[in-house]
Coordinates of C-alpha atoms and ligand atoms in Angstrom, one line a residue:
M7 CA 85.6 105.9 135.7
A8 CA 86.9 105.5 132.2
R9 CA 84.3 106.2 129.4
A10 CA 83.9 105.4 125.7
F11 CA 82.0 107.8 123.5
V12 CA 80.3 106.8 120.2
I13 CA 80.0 109.8 117.8
V14 CA 76.7 109.3 116.1
E15 CA 76.9 109.7 112.3
H16 CA 73.7 110.9 110.7
R17 CA 72.8 112.3 107.4
Q18 CA 69.7 113.6 105.7
G19 CA 67.5 112.9 108.7
A20 CA 68.7 109.3 109.4
I21 CA 71.3 107.7 111.6
R22 CA 73.9 105.9 109.5
D23 CA 74.0 102.1 110.1
A24 CA 77.7 102.2 111.1
T25 CA 76.7 103.9 114.3
F26 CA 75.0 100.7 115.6
E27 CA 78.2 98.7 114.9
L28 CA 80.1 101.2 117.1
V29 CA 77.4 100.6 119.8
T30 CA 78.3 96.9 119.8
L31 CA 82.0 97.7 120.2
A32 CA 81.3 100.3 123.0
S33 CA 79.2 97.7 124.8
E34 CA 82.0 95.1 124.4
L35 CA 84.4 97.6 126.0
K36 CA 82.0 98.0 128.9
E37 CA 81.7 94.2 129.3
K38 CA 85.4 93.4 129.0
F39 CA 87.1 96.4 130.5
G40 CA 84.5 98.2 132.5
I41 CA 84.5 101.3 130.3
E42 CA 81.2 103.1 130.5
P43 CA 79.7 103.8 127.1
A44 CA 77.7 106.9 125.9
A45 CA 76.5 108.1 122.6
V46 CA 77.2 111.7 121.4
V47 CA 74.6 113.2 119.1
I48 CA 75.6 116.4 117.5
G49 CA 73.3 118.3 115.2
S50 CA 70.2 120.5 115.0
G51 CA 66.7 119.1 115.6
V52 CA 68.2 115.7 116.5
R53 CA 66.7 114.9 119.9
A54 CA 64.9 111.9 118.4
F55 CA 68.3 110.4 117.5
A56 CA 69.5 110.8 121.1
E57 CA 66.3 109.2 122.3
R58 CA 66.8 106.3 120.0
L59 CA 70.5 105.9 121.1
A60 CA 69.3 105.9 124.7
R61 CA 67.5 102.6 123.9
Y62 CA 70.9 101.1 123.1
L63 CA 73.3 102.7 125.6
P64 CA 72.9 104.0 129.1
E65 CA 73.5 107.6 128.1
A66 CA 73.1 109.8 125.0
I67 CA 74.7 113.2 125.2
L68 CA 72.8 115.7 123.0
V69 CA 74.5 118.8 121.6
E70 CA 72.3 121.0 119.4
H71 CA 72.9 124.2 117.6
E72 CA 71.7 125.5 114.2
S73 CA 75.2 125.7 112.8
L74 CA 75.6 121.9 113.5
A75 CA 72.7 121.0 111.1
N76 CA 75.1 119.7 108.4
F77 CA 78.5 118.3 109.1
R78 CA 81.4 120.7 108.8
Y79 CA 84.7 120.2 110.5
E80 CA 85.0 123.5 112.4
P81 CA 81.8 123.6 114.4
Y82 CA 81.9 119.8 115.1
A83 CA 85.5 120.1 116.3
A84 CA 84.6 123.1 118.5
V85 CA 81.9 120.8 120.2
L86 CA 84.2 117.8 120.5
K87 CA 87.2 119.8 121.9
D88 CA 84.9 121.2 124.6
L89 CA 83.4 117.8 125.3
F90 CA 86.8 116.1 125.6
E91 CA 88.1 118.8 128.0
K92 CA 85.0 118.6 130.3
E93 CA 84.1 114.9 130.0
T94 CA 87.5 113.3 129.5
P95 CA 86.4 110.2 127.6
L96 CA 89.2 107.6 127.3
V97 CA 88.1 106.3 123.9
T98 CA 86.0 108.1 121.3
L99 CA 84.7 106.0 118.4
C100 CA 83.6 107.1 114.9
P101 CA 82.9 105.2 111.7
Q102 CA 85.7 104.9 109.1
S103 CA 83.5 106.8 106.7
A104 CA 84.0 110.1 104.9
F105 CA 82.6 111.8 108.1
G106 CA 85.0 110.0 110.5
M107 CA 88.0 110.4 108.1
E108 CA 87.5 114.1 107.9
L109 CA 86.8 114.6 111.6
F110 CA 89.2 112.4 113.6
P111 CA 92.7 112.7 112.0
R112 CA 92.4 116.5 111.9
L113 CA 91.1 116.6 115.5
S114 CA 94.0 114.3 116.5
A115 CA 96.6 116.6 115.0
E116 CA 95.0 119.7 116.6
L117 CA 94.7 118.1 120.0
G118 CA 97.8 116.0 120.0
R119 CA 95.6 113.0 120.9
P120 CA 96.5 109.6 119.3
C121 CA 94.2 108.5 116.5
A122 CA 93.9 104.9 115.2
T123 CA 92.1 104.6 111.9
D124 CA 90.4 101.8 110.1
V125 CA 90.4 99.6 113.1
T126 CA 88.7 96.2 113.2
R127 CA 89.1 95.3 116.9
V128 CA 89.9 97.2 120.2
E129 CA 91.4 96.0 123.4
M130 CA 92.8 97.6 126.5
D131 CA 96.2 96.7 128.0
K132 CA 95.8 98.2 131.5
M133 CA 94.5 101.6 130.3
N134 CA 96.6 101.7 127.1
L135 CA 94.7 101.2 123.9
V136 CA 95.5 98.2 121.6
V137 CA 93.9 98.1 118.2
H138 CA 93.9 95.6 115.3
R139 CA 94.1 96.8 111.8
S140 CA 94.7 95.0 108.6
V141 CA 97.6 96.3 106.5
Y142 CA 99.1 95.5 103.1
N143 CA 95.8 95.1 101.4
G144 CA 94.6 92.6 104.0
K145 CA 97.6 90.4 103.9
I146 CA 98.7 91.2 107.5
N147 CA 96.7 91.8 110.6
A148 CA 98.7 94.2 112.8
R149 CA 98.1 94.5 116.6
V150 CA 99.2 98.0 117.5
Q151 CA 99.6 99.3 121.0
L152 CA 99.2 103.0 121.3
A153 CA 101.3 105.2 123.6
S154 CA 99.8 106.1 126.9
A155 CA 97.5 109.1 126.5
G156 CA 94.6 110.9 128.2
G157 CA 92.2 110.0 125.4
Y158 CA 92.2 108.1 122.1
L159 CA 90.4 108.6 118.9
V160 CA 89.4 105.5 116.9
T161 CA 87.7 105.1 113.5
V162 CA 86.3 101.7 113.0
R163 CA 86.0 99.8 109.7
G164 CA 82.4 99.1 108.6
G165 CA 81.4 95.5 109.0
S166 CA 83.8 94.7 111.8
F167 CA 81.0 94.5 114.3
A168 CA 77.5 93.3 114.1
P169 CA 74.9 96.1 114.5
A170 CA 73.7 96.3 118.1
A171 CA 70.2 95.4 119.2
E172 CA 68.3 97.6 121.6
S173 CA 69.4 97.0 125.2
G174 CA 65.9 96.5 126.6
S175 CA 66.2 99.4 129.0
V176 CA 65.9 103.2 128.4
G177 CA 69.0 105.3 129.1
V178 CA 69.3 109.0 129.8
V179 CA 69.3 111.8 127.3
R180 CA 71.5 114.5 128.7
D181 CA 71.5 118.0 127.1
Y182 CA 75.0 119.3 126.8
P183 CA 75.3 123.1 126.4
C184 CA 76.8 123.9 123.0
P185 CA 80.1 125.8 123.4
P186 CA 80.7 129.0 121.4
I187 CA 80.9 128.1 117.7
P188 CA 83.2 130.1 115.5
E189 CA 81.2 132.4 113.2
R190 CA 83.1 131.9 110.1
F191 CA 84.2 128.6 108.7
K192 CA 86.6 127.7 105.9
T193 CA 84.1 125.2 104.6
E194 CA 80.5 125.9 103.5
F195 CA 77.7 123.3 103.2
V196 CA 76.3 123.9 99.8
G197 CA 73.9 120.9 99.5
Y198 CA 73.7 117.2 99.6
R199 CA 73.7 115.2 96.4
E200 CA 73.2 111.4 96.4
A201 CA 75.6 109.6 94.0
A202 CA 73.8 108.6 90.8
A203 CA 72.2 105.2 91.3
G204 CA 73.1 104.3 87.7
E205 CA 71.0 101.7 85.8
V206 CA 70.5 99.4 88.8
D207 CA 70.3 99.7 92.6
I208 CA 72.0 96.6 93.9
T209 CA 71.3 97.7 97.5
Q210 CA 67.6 96.9 97.0
A211 CA 68.0 93.6 95.1
P212 CA 66.8 90.5 97.0
F213 CA 69.0 88.2 94.9
L214 CA 72.5 89.1 93.7
F215 CA 74.5 87.1 91.2
S216 CA 78.0 88.5 91.8
I217 CA 81.0 88.0 89.6
G218 CA 84.7 88.6 90.4
R219 CA 88.0 88.5 88.5
G220 CA 87.3 84.8 87.8
I221 CA 85.1 85.9 85.0
K222 CA 88.4 86.4 83.2
D223 CA 87.3 88.0 79.9
P224 CA 84.9 90.9 79.0
D225 CA 83.3 88.5 76.5
N226 CA 81.9 86.5 79.4
I227 CA 80.1 89.4 80.9
P228 CA 77.0 89.1 78.6
K229 CA 76.7 85.4 79.6
A230 CA 76.8 86.3 83.3
R231 CA 74.2 89.0 82.7
E232 CA 71.9 86.7 80.8
L233 CA 72.2 84.0 83.5
A234 CA 71.5 86.5 86.2
D235 CA 68.3 87.7 84.3
K236 CA 67.2 84.1 83.9
L237 CA 67.7 83.4 87.6
G238 CA 65.7 86.6 88.5
A239 CA 68.9 88.0 90.1
V240 CA 70.7 91.3 89.7
L241 CA 74.3 91.2 88.5
S242 CA 76.8 92.7 90.9
C243 CA 80.6 92.3 91.1
S244 CA 83.9 92.8 92.9
R245 CA 86.1 95.8 92.3
P246 CA 88.5 94.4 89.6
V247 CA 85.5 93.9 87.3
V248 CA 84.7 97.6 87.7
D249 CA 88.4 98.7 87.5
K250 CA 88.6 96.9 84.1
K251 CA 85.4 98.8 83.1
W252 CA 83.5 95.6 82.4
L253 CA 80.7 96.7 84.6
G254 CA 79.7 100.1 86.1
K255 CA 80.7 101.2 89.6
E256 CA 77.0 101.1 90.7
R257 CA 77.3 97.3 90.6
Q258 CA 80.4 97.0 92.9
V259 CA 79.9 95.4 96.3
G260 CA 82.3 96.4 99.0
T261 CA 83.9 99.1 101.1
S262 CA 84.5 101.4 98.1
G263 CA 81.3 100.2 96.4
R264 CA 77.8 99.5 97.7
T265 CA 76.7 97.8 100.9
V266 CA 74.1 95.1 100.1
K267 CA 71.7 93.1 102.2
P268 CA 70.2 90.5 99.7
K269 CA 68.2 87.4 100.7
V270 CA 70.6 85.4 98.4
Y271 CA 74.2 86.3 97.5
L272 CA 75.7 84.0 94.9
A273 CA 79.4 84.8 94.4
M274 CA 81.3 83.4 91.4
G275 CA 85.1 83.7 91.0
I276 CA 85.4 86.1 94.0
S277 CA 88.2 85.4 96.4
G278 CA 86.6 87.0 99.5
S279 CA 88.8 90.0 100.4
F280 CA 87.6 91.8 103.5
Q281 CA 86.9 94.9 101.3
H282 CA 84.4 92.8 99.4
L283 CA 82.9 91.0 102.3
A284 CA 82.4 94.1 104.3
G285 CA 79.9 95.2 101.7
I286 CA 77.7 92.2 102.3
K287 CA 75.5 92.7 105.4
G288 CA 74.0 89.5 106.6
P289 CA 72.7 87.9 103.4
G290 CA 70.0 85.3 104.1
L291 CA 71.9 82.8 102.1
F292 CA 75.5 83.1 100.9
I293 CA 76.7 80.7 98.3
A294 CA 80.3 80.9 96.9
V295 CA 81.7 79.2 93.8
N296 CA 85.5 79.2 93.5
R297 CA 87.9 76.7 92.1
D298 CA 90.4 77.3 94.9
P299 CA 89.4 75.3 98.0
K300 CA 91.5 77.7 100.1
A301 CA 89.7 80.9 98.9
P302 CA 88.8 83.0 101.9
I303 CA 85.2 83.5 100.7
F304 CA 84.5 79.9 101.9
G305 CA 85.0 81.2 105.5
S306 CA 82.0 83.4 105.1
A307 CA 79.7 81.4 102.8
D308 CA 76.9 79.2 104.0
Y309 CA 77.5 76.9 101.0
G310 CA 80.7 76.6 99.1
V311 CA 81.2 74.9 95.7
V312 CA 84.8 74.1 94.7
E313 CA 84.5 74.1 91.0
D314 CA 85.1 76.0 87.8
M315 CA 82.5 78.8 87.8
F316 CA 81.9 78.3 84.0
K317 CA 80.9 74.7 84.6
I318 CA 78.4 75.8 87.3
M319 CA 77.1 78.6 85.1
D320 CA 76.5 76.0 82.3
A321 CA 74.8 73.6 84.7
L322 CA 72.5 76.4 86.0
R323 CA 71.7 77.4 82.4
E324 CA 70.8 73.8 81.6
K325 CA 68.7 73.4 84.7
L326 CA 66.7 76.6 83.8
A327 CA 66.2 75.4 80.3
S328 CA 64.8 72.0 81.3
Ligands
FAD422 C1 91.0 100.8 99.6 C2 90.5 99.6 98.9 C3 89.2 99.5 98.7 C4 88.7 98.3 98.1 N1 87.3 98.2 97.9 C5 86.8 97.1 97.3 C6 85.4 96.9 97.1 O1 84.6 97.8 97.4 N2 85.0 95.8 96.6 C7 85.8 94.8 96.2 O2 85.4 93.7 95.7 N3 87.2 94.9 96.3 C8 87.7 96.1 96.9 N4 89.0 96.2 97.0 C9 89.9 95.2 96.3 C10 90.1 94.0 97.2 O3 91.2 94.1 98.0 C11 90.4 92.7 96.3 O4 91.5 93.0 95.5 C12 89.2 92.4 95.4 O5 88.0 92.2 96.2 C13 89.5 91.1 94.7 O6 88.5 90.8 93.8 P1 88.2 89.3 93.3 O7 87.9 88.5 94.5 O8 87.2 89.4 92.2 O9 89.6 89.0 92.6 P2 90.7 87.9 93.1 O10 91.1 88.2 94.5 O11 91.8 88.0 92.1 O12 90.0 86.5 93.2 C14 89.5 85.9 92.0 C15 89.0 84.5 92.5 O13 88.5 83.9 91.4 C16 88.8 82.5 91.5 N5 88.7 82.0 90.2 C17 89.4 82.3 89.1 N6 89.0 81.6 88.0 C18 88.0 80.8 88.4 C19 87.1 79.9 87.8 N7 87.2 79.7 86.5 N8 86.2 79.3 88.5 C20 86.0 79.6 89.8 N9 86.8 80.4 90.5 C21 87.8 81.1 89.8 C22 90.2 82.5 92.1 O14 90.4 81.2 92.7 C23 90.2 83.6 93.0 O15 89.8 83.2 94.3 C24 89.5 97.3 97.6 C25 90.9 97.5 97.9 C26 91.4 98.6 98.5 C27 92.9 98.7 98.7

């Protein structure tokens, strides 16, 4: 029986949201291809995480050891190599995060096991893995068939799958004996430091007024900021606005910025690249203003306004003044 493992990413005492997106994918692999899913929880004092994952998947494999308390490649790799040898999963999934990007490509090179990174969809052709990845900055979606192998490593782009809901039944937590862990590592865990939040925390804002390259000129930024304040919204933006240093990095929404979950997301002059959209997790209401009727953002928005954003900004200002 083929199996798919989900490597649970956790940090600072919490399971990272991306894990639950992988659970959705693993459940899909079970439904479509009969691949049996299991979660793999590696750490120290993390039984509660395994118990939580067992409410989503039929099995959670728990590997605990004090040297696994904080992620470092060497001890995690020692566990996974042992697990792969004894349990032979066909597909092992990890988020496309700093954690997954450090772990899987190196493990792939050491094991000679194929690794597909930044994947947005997974299929099987017989027992060969087929993945979808977007390349050339999202301009092309490539369908890639991997060579036949005993096991595949896959890192999955955040936002490609909806987070899973609990399955309604309680699976098994299986203690897996920790293999011998090397005593000396090349890397040392010094401490964890959260990136500075800056002057605002857009991840907590219920209403985001978000501007993109359409804002055109730095002189227009104060106008957008003022309107956002009047609307009771927090100003956020797409990456070009940060690259031009018109707003701080802490306001950037997207894969290399912040992930936001506002009640209202009002996007102005943003085209809707997947890197931007992946940072917006289920807003209650998503409104997009763009003068290009073919802008991809309209594919995600609840309401779309095809108009010059400055006209809309003026109209909102007038409405608020009346
Ligand atoms: C590794 C990587 C990571 C990335 N991470 C991020 C990220 O975290 N966040 C992010 O946002 N991007 C990210 N990007 C960049 C991303 O690919 C896009 O380039 C970016 O999102 C485009 O920003 P934009 O929509 O503001 O600009 P554009 O794509 O240039 O779109 C501007 C839009 O404004 C519209 N417009 C122009 N003038 C007006 C007007 N007067 N009125 C109305 N509409 C108007 C245009 O029709 C157009 O649709 C990343 C890219 C890479 C390669």
